[in-house]
Structure formats: C-alpha cells, structure tokens
Coordinates of C-alpha atoms in Angstrom, one line a residue:
S830 CA 18.5 135.5 40.5
V831 CA 19.6 136.1 43.5
Q832 CA 19.0 133.4 46.6
D833 CA 16.5 131.7 44.0
K834 CA 14.1 134.3 43.1
N835 CA 14.0 135.1 39.3
A836 CA 12.3 138.3 38.6
L837 CA 11.7 139.6 35.4
H838 CA 12.3 144.0 36.0
L839 CA 11.1 146.4 33.5
Y840 CA 12.8 150.0 32.8
S841 CA 12.2 152.7 30.3
V842 CA 14.7 154.5 27.6
N843 CA 15.7 156.3 30.5
G844 CA 16.6 154.0 33.0
K845 CA 13.8 155.1 35.2
Y846 CA 11.9 151.7 36.6
L847 CA 8.3 150.5 36.3
G848 CA 7.5 147.7 37.3
S849 CA 8.8 143.7 38.2
E850 CA 7.1 140.6 38.2
T851 CA 8.5 137.6 40.2
L852 CA 8.9 134.4 38.0
K853 CA 8.7 130.8 39.2
E854 CA 11.4 129.2 36.3
E855 CA 14.9 130.0 35.7
V856 CA 14.4 131.8 32.6
S857 CA 17.3 130.5 29.5
D858 CA 16.0 133.2 26.5
M859 CA 13.7 135.6 25.5
C860 CA 12.9 137.7 22.4
V861 CA 10.9 141.9 22.8
T862 CA 8.7 141.8 20.3
G863 CA 6.5 143.5 19.2
E864 CA 4.6 144.9 22.3
Y865 CA 5.4 141.3 23.9
I866 CA 8.1 139.4 25.6
V867 CA 8.7 135.9 24.7
M868 CA 10.9 133.8 27.1
G869 CA 11.3 130.0 27.3
S870 CA 12.8 128.4 31.0
L871 CA 14.9 125.7 31.9
Q872 CA 11.7 124.3 33.8
G873 CA 10.4 124.1 29.7
F874 CA 8.0 126.8 29.9
L875 CA 7.1 129.2 27.4
S876 CA 5.7 132.2 28.5
I877 CA 4.6 135.0 26.6
R878 CA 4.5 138.1 28.6
D879 CA 2.8 141.9 27.8
L880 CA 6.1 144.2 27.4
Y881 CA 4.4 146.8 29.3
S882 CA 2.1 145.3 32.3
L883 CA 4.5 142.3 32.5
S884 CA 1.7 140.1 32.8
L885 CA 1.0 137.0 31.4
S886 CA -0.5 136.7 28.2
I887 CA -1.8 133.6 28.2
S888 CA -0.7 130.6 30.5
P889 CA 2.8 129.1 30.2
L890 CA 2.9 126.6 27.2
A891 CA 5.1 123.1 28.6
M892 CA 8.0 121.9 26.3
R893 CA 8.6 119.1 29.0
L894 CA 13.1 119.8 28.7
P895 CA 14.7 122.8 28.9
I896 CA 14.6 125.8 26.8
H897 CA 17.3 127.4 25.0
C898 CA 16.7 129.2 22.5
I899 CA 14.0 131.1 20.9
S900 CA 13.2 133.1 17.5
V901 CA 9.3 134.8 16.3
T902 CA 10.0 134.8 12.1
K903 CA 9.6 138.2 10.6
E904 CA 6.1 138.8 9.9
Y905 CA 5.3 137.4 14.2
S906 CA 2.9 134.3 13.1
H907 CA 5.1 132.0 14.3
I908 CA 7.9 130.9 17.3
L909 CA 10.9 128.7 16.6
V910 CA 12.0 127.0 20.4
G911 CA 15.0 125.0 20.4
L912 CA 15.4 122.3 22.9
E913 CA 18.1 120.9 25.0
D914 CA 18.0 117.3 23.5
G915 CA 18.1 118.8 20.0
K916 CA 14.3 119.2 18.7
L917 CA 13.4 122.4 16.9
I918 CA 9.5 123.2 18.0
I919 CA 7.7 125.1 15.3
V920 CA 4.8 127.1 17.9
G921 CA 1.7 128.5 16.0
V922 CA 0.6 132.4 17.1
G923 CA -3.3 132.9 16.5
K924 CA -6.7 132.3 16.5
P925 CA -6.9 128.6 15.6
A926 CA -9.0 129.6 11.8
E927 CA -5.9 131.6 11.7
V928 CA -2.3 128.8 12.3

C-alpha cells in the first residue's frame, strides 16, 4: 500500500515480474489455494482471484465487517472467514448442488 493505492504483484519462483492488479480494498489476509488466491479486506469483502492472471474469478462477497483471517479446508470445499466481531463465517465452494 503506497499513498492509498493497493496492488497485488505476481512474481515467478525465480523472481521474474509477471504482472500486477490494482485493488480497491486494503487486504487484511490472503491464502493461496491451488490455482486461486483467496483474499479478505478491511472493507469486508471476500475475493477469489485466479493465481496466474490475478483477475477476479467471482464478484467479491460482502461480509459487512472487516475480515481478520481466512482459511481454506483441506478438501477445498469451504472457506472459513473470521470477522472483526469474532464471528466465523463458513462459505461453501462449488456449485449449489455440490455445497
């Protein structure tokens, strides 16, 4: 975060710059899972981005409170979201029939 501008930068394992994406929110926690980046923001949005293109995979989900921590289950079936007020939100991943 530099001068109220937030960005996500992508580098290869060898340190080669691959790209970046400007963010509207201030990231409070993130988790890399498979081919996705799951991010939570202080503005209360849960975002899922493609790891290689950094583009949004789905539109951000509003949690209405700042997100403090994020975790993804071992089977990649649920996202656990810890909010500022101590609540734990469990978000199912996949098509509605699978969740």
